[in-house]
Short mmCIF file of C-alpha atoms in Angstrom, two decimals:
data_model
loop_
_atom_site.label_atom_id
_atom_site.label_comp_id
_atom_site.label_asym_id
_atom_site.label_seq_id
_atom_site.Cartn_x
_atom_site.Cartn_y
_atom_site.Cartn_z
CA UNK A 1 48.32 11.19 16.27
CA UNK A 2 48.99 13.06 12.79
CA UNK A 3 46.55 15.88 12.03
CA UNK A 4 44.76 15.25 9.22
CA UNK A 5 44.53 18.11 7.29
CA UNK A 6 48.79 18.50 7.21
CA UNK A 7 50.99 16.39 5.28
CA UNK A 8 54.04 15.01 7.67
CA UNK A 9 57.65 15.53 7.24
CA UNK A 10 60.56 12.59 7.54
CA UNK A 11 63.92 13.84 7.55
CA UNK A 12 67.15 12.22 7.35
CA UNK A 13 69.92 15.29 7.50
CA UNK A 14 73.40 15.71 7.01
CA UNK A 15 75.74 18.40 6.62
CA UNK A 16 75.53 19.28 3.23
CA UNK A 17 78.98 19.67 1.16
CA UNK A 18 79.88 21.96 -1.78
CA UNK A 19 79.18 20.46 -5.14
CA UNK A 20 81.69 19.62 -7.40
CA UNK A 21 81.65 22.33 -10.26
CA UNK A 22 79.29 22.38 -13.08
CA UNK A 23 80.13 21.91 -16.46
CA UNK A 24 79.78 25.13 -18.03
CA UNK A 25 80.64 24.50 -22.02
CA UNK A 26 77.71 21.89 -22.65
CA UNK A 27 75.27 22.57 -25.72
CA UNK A 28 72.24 20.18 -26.67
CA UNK A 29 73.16 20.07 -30.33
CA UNK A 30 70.71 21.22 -33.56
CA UNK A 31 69.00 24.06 -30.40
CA UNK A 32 67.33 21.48 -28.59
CA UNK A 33 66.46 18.93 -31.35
CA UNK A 34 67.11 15.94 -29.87
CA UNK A 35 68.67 13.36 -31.86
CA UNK A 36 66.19 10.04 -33.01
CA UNK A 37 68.10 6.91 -31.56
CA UNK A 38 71.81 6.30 -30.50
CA UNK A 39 73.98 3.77 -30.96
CA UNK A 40 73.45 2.21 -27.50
CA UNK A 41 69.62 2.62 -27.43
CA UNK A 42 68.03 -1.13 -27.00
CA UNK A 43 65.58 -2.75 -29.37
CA UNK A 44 62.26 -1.34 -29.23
CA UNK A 45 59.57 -2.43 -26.71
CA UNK A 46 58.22 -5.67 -27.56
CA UNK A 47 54.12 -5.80 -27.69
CA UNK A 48 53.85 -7.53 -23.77
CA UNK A 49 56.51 -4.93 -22.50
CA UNK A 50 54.95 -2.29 -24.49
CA UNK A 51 51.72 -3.35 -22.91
CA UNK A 52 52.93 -2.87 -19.33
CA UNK A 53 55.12 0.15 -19.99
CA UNK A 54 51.60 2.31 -21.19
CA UNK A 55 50.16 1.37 -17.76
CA UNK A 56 53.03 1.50 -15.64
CA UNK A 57 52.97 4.63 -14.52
CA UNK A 58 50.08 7.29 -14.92
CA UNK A 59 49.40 10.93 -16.91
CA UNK A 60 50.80 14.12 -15.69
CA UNK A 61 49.19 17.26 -16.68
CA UNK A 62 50.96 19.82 -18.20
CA UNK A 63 49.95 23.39 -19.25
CA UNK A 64 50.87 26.79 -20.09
CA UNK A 65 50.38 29.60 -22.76
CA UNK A 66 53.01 31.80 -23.56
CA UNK A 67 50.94 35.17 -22.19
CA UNK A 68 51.57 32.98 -19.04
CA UNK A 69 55.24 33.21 -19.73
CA UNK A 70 56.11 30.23 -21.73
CA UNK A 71 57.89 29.24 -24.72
CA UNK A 72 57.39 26.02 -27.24
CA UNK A 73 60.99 25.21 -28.77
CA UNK A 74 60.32 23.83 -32.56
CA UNK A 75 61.78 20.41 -30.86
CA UNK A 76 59.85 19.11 -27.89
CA UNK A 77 61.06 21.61 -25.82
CA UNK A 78 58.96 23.91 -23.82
CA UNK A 79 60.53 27.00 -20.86
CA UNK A 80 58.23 28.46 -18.45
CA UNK A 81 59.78 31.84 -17.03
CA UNK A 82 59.45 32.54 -13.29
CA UNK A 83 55.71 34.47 -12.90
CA UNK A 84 57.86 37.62 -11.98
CA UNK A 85 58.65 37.69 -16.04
CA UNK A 86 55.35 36.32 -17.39
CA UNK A 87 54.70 40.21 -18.55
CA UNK A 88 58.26 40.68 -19.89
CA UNK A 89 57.83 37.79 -21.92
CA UNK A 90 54.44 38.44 -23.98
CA UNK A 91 55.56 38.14 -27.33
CA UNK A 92 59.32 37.52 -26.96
CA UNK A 93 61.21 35.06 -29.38
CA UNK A 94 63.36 31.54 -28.47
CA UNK A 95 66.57 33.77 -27.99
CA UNK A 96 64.79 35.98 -25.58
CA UNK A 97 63.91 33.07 -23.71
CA UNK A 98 67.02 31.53 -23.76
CA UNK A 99 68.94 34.40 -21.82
CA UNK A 100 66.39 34.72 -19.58
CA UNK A 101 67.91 31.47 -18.46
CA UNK A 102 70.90 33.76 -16.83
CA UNK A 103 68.57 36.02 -14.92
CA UNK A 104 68.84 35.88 -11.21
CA UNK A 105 66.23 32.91 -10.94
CA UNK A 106 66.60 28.90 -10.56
CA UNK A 107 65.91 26.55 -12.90
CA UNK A 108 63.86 23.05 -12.66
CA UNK A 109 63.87 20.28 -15.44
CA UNK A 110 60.73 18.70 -15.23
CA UNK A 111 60.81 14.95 -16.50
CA UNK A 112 56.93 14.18 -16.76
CA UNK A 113 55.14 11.12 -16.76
CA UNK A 114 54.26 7.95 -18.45
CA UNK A 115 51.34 9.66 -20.84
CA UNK A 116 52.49 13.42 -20.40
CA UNK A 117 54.12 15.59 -22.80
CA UNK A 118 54.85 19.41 -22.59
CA UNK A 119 51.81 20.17 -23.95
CA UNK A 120 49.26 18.57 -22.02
CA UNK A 121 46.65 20.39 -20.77
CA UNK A 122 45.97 20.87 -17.08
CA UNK A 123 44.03 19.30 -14.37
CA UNK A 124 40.67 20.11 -15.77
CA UNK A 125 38.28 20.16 -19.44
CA UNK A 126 37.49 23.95 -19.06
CA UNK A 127 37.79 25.35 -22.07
CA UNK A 128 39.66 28.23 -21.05
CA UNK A 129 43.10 26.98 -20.57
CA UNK A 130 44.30 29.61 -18.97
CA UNK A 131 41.90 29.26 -16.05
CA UNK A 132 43.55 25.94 -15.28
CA UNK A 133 46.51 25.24 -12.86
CA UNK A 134 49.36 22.60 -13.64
CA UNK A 135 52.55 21.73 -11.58
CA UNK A 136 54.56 23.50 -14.25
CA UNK A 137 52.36 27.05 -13.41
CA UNK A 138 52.73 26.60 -9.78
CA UNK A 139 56.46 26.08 -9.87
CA UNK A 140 56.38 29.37 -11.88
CA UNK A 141 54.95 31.31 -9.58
CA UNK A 142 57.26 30.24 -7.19
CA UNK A 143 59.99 31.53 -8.62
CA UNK A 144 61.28 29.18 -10.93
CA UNK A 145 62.18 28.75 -14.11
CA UNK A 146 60.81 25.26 -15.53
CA UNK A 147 62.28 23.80 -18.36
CA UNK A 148 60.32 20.50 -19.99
CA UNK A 149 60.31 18.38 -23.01
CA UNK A 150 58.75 14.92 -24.85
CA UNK A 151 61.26 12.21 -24.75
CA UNK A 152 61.78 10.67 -27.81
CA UNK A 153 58.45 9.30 -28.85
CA UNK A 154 56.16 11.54 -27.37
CA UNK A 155 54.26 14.33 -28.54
CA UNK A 156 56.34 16.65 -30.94
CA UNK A 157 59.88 14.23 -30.39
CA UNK A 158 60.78 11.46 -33.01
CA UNK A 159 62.40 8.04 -32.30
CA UNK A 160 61.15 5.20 -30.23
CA UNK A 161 60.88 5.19 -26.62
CA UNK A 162 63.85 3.40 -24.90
CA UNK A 163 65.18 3.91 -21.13
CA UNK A 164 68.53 4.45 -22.68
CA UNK A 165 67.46 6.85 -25.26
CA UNK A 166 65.42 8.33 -22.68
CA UNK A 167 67.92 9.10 -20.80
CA UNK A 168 70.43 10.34 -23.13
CA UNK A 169 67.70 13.13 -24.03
CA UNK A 170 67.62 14.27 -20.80
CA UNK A 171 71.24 14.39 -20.06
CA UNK A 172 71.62 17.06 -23.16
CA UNK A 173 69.09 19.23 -22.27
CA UNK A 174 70.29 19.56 -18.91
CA UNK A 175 73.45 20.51 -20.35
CA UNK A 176 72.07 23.08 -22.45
CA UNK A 177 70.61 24.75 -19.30
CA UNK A 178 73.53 24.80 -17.92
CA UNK A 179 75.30 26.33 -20.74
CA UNK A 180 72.62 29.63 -20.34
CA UNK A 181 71.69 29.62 -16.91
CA UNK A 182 75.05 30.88 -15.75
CA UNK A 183 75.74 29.87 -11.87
CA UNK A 184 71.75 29.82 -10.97
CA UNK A 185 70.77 26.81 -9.13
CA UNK A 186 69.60 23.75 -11.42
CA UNK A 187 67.32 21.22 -9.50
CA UNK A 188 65.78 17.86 -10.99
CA UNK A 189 62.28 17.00 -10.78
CA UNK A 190 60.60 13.09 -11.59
CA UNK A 191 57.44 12.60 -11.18
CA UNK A 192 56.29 8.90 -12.07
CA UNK A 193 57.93 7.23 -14.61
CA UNK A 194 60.27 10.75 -14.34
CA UNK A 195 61.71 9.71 -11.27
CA UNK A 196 63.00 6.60 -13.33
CA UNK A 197 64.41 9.23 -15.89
CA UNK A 198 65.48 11.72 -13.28
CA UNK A 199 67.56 9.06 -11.26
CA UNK A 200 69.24 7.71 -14.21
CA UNK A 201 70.39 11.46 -15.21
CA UNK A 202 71.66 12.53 -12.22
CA UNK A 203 73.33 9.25 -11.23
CA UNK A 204 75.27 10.01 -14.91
CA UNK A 205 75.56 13.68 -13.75
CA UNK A 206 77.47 12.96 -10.43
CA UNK A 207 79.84 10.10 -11.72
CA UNK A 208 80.70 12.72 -14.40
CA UNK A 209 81.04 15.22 -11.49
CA UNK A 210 78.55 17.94 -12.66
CA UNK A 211 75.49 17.10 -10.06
CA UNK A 212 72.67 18.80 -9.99
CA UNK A 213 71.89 21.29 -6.66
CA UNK A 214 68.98 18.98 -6.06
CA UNK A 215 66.63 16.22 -7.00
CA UNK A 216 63.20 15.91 -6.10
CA UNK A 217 61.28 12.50 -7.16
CA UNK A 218 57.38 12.59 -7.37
CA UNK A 219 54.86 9.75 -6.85
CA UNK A 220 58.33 7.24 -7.36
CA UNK A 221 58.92 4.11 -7.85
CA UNK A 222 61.74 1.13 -6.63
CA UNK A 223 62.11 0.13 -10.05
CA UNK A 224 59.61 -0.90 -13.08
CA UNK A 225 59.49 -4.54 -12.20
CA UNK A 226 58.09 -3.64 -8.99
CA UNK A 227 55.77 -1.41 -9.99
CA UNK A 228 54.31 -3.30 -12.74
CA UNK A 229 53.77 -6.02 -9.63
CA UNK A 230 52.49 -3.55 -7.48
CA UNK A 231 50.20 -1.41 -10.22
CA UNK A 232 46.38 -1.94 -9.98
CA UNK A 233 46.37 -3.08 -13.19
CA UNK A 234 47.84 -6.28 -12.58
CA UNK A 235 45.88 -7.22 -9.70
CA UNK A 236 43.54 -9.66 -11.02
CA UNK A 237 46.83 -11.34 -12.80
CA UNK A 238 49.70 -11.32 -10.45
CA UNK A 239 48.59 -14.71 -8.98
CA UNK A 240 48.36 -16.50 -11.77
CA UNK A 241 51.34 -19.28 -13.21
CA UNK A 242 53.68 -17.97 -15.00
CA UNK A 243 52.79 -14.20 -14.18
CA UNK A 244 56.21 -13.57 -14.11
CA UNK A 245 57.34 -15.02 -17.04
CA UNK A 246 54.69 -13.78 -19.43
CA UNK A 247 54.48 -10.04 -18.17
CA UNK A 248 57.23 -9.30 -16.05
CA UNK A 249 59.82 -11.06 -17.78
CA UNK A 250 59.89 -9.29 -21.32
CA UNK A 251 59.68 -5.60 -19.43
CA UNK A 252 63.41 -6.93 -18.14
CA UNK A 253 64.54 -8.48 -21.15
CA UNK A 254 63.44 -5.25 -23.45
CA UNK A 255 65.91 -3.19 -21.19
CA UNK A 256 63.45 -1.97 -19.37
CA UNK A 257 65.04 -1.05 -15.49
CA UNK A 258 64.91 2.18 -14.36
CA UNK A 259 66.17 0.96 -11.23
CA UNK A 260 65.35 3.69 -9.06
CA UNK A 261 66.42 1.64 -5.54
CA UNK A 262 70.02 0.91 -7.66
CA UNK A 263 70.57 4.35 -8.72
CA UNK A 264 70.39 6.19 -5.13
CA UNK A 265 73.41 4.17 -4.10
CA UNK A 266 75.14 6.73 -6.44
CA UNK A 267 73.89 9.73 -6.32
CA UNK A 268 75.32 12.27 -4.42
CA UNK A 269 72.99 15.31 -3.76
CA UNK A 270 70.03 16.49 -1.77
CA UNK A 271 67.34 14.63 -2.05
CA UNK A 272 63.31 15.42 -1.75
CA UNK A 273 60.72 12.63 -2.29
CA UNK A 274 57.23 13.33 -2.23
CA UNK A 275 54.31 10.66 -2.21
CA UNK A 276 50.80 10.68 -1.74
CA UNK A 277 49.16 7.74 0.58
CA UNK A 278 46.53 7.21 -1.30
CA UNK A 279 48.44 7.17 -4.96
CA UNK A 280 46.54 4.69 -7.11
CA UNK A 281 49.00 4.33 -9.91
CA UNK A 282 52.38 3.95 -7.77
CA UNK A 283 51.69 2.33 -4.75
CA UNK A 284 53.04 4.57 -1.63
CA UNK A 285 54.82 1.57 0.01
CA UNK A 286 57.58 1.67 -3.48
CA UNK A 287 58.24 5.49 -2.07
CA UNK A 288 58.98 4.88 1.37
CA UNK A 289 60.95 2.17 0.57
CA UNK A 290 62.90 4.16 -1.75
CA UNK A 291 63.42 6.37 0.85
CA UNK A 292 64.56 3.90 3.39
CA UNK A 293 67.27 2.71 0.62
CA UNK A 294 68.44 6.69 0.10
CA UNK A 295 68.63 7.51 3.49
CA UNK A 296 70.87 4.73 4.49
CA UNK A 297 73.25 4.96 1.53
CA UNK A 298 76.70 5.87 2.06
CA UNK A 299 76.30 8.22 -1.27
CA UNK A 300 73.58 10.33 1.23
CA UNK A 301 76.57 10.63 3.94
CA UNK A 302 77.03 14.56 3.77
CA UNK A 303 73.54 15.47 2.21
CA UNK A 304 69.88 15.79 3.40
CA UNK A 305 67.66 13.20 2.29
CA UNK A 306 64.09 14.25 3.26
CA UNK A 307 60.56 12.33 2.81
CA UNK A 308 57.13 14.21 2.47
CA UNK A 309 54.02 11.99 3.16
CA UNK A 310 50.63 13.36 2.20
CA UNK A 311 47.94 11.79 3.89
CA UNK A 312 44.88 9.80 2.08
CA UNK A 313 42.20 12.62 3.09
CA UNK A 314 43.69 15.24 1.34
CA UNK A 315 43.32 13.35 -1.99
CA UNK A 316 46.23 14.32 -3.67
CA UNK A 317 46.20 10.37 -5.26
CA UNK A 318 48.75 10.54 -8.01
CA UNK A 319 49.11 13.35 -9.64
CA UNK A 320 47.72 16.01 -7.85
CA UNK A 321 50.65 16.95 -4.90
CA UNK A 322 51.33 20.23 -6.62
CA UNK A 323 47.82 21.32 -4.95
CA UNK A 324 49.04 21.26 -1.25
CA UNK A 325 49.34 24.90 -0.14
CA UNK A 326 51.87 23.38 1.87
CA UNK A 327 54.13 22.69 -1.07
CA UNK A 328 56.47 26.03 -1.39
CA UNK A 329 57.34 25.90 2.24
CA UNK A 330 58.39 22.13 1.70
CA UNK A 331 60.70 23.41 -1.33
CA UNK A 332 61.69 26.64 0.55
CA UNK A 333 63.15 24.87 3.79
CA UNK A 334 64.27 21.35 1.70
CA UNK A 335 65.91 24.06 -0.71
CA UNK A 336 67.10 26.32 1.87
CA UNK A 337 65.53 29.37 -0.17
CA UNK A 338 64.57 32.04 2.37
CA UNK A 339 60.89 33.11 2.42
CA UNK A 340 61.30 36.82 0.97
CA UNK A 341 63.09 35.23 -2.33
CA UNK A 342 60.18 33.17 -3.14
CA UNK A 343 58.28 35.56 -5.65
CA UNK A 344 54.73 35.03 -6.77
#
């Protein structure tokens, strides 16, 4: 019988082979000011679809201070240095952040959530921000570099939120890592809705042949149509006629996928998926089923594909995995990182 008190590991393992090589002349254009709308981008959310994409997926916190090592671009852009430079850089401007990039450290795009931005606060009201914690600060001290931003429509970005758009925004910052973090690692994190953005990047990143070293998906999702079935929200309606014409219907025809469940069948790199059993917001049975769909894809064949349960009494719910004290030895032996390089 599991123990209660320890989350449980899945694994589905392969021998992992070398990455194709990364694109190293990539720049996000205008330093990180991420263009309104492209030329692709679909029409904007009608008011159902708009309805159901606010409650799709829940709020991430997010929080940091630059005495705590961390940087706000002028763009919707925020870096978060490894804790091992959060002295080093007190006071230090956007270009000292930006080669810090190339130090010997690696680097994590964070794609937040469905009401998160970069500059969220943290888990709690305290006043004093820098008494809180937030997924961002524990990566940190773990070594990591964390790189976030608002897609286009949230906090400090312009434009109208569109999956497409979305998307594009996230494929140019990654390249603009890239072109500063020299050959350090580069891993992709999703967490909620994220995991819709993050899938969608690096299935665009490996058919270009420039995958990331990793992706790790948070509290995900099969795709949006599912979980605006599955999401509490929609429990008192999902019986009724023509539920899925008058909600779920629009969310499709707005261009509205992130197809999660269609996207692993093309991406070609380790992946981590972590989900809490007790998740109100995405329901855990849209993880594991995810999972099942990874870890039989041919696209998996020669990579590890690994899923981390967290059981209902340790009331992690939706947002609050980066709490488990178990959570850098996950990373360290899904990452391969030995113990002594983890720095705190």
């Amino acid at each position: 019988m599991r123990k209660r008190n320890e989350s449980v590991t899945v694994e589905h393992e392969r021998a992992a082979a070398a990455p194709a090589p990364l694109d190293k002349g990539c720049s996000l254009r205008h330093s990180l000011r991420l263009p309104a709308a492209d030329t692709g981008m679909k029409r904007p959310l009608g008011r159902t679809s708009s309805f159901w994409w606010q409650f799709s997926i829940c709020v991430i916190c997010l929080l940091a201070y630059q005495q705590q090592g961390m940087y706000f671009f002028p763009s919707g852009c925020r870096h978060t240095v490894p804790a091992a430079l959060w002295k080093n850089a007190r006071g230090k401007d956007q270009l000292w952040f930006e080669d810090a990039l190339g130090s010997s450290h690696p680097v994590i795009l964070y794609l937040h959530g469905n009401a998160g931005t970069r500059q969220e606060r943290g888990c709690c009201d305290c006043p004093v921000m820098s008494l809180c914690f937030s997924p961002l600060q524990v990566l940190s001290s773990l070594g990591y570099h964390v790189v976030t931003f608002d897609y286009r429509g949230w906090g400090d970005s312009v434009g109208s939120p569109s999956e497409r758009g979305m998307t594009y925004d996230a494929l140019h910052v990654f390249d603009w890592i890239k072109a500063r973090s020299g050959d350090n690692p580069v891993y992709i994190w999703g967490h909620s809705l994220g995991t819709g953005v993050a899938t969608n990047l690096v299935r665009r990143l490996c058919e270009r042949e420039t995958p990331p070293e990793a992706l790790i998906l948070e509290s995900p999702f099969t795709n949006i149509r599912e979980e605006a079935r599955s999401h509490p929200f929609s429990v008192i309606y999902r019986y009724f006629p023509g539920f899925d014409w008058f909600f779920l219907d629009p969310i499709t025809t707005s261009g509205i996928k992130f197809a999660n469940d269609e996207n692993v069948k093309y991406i070609s790199c380790s992946l981590l998926i972590l989900h809490a059993e007790d998740d109100p917001v995405v329901p855990f049975h849209l993880g594991k089923k995810l999972y099942n769909i990874a870890a039989t894809s041919r696209s998996f064949r020669d990579y590890k594909v690994q899923f981390v349960p967290f059981h209902t009494d340790l009331g992690y719910r939706h947002k609050y995995i980066y709490r488990s004290p178990e959570l850098p030895r996950i990373l360290r032996e899904f990452l391969g990182i030995p113990e002594h390089e983890h720095h705190h």
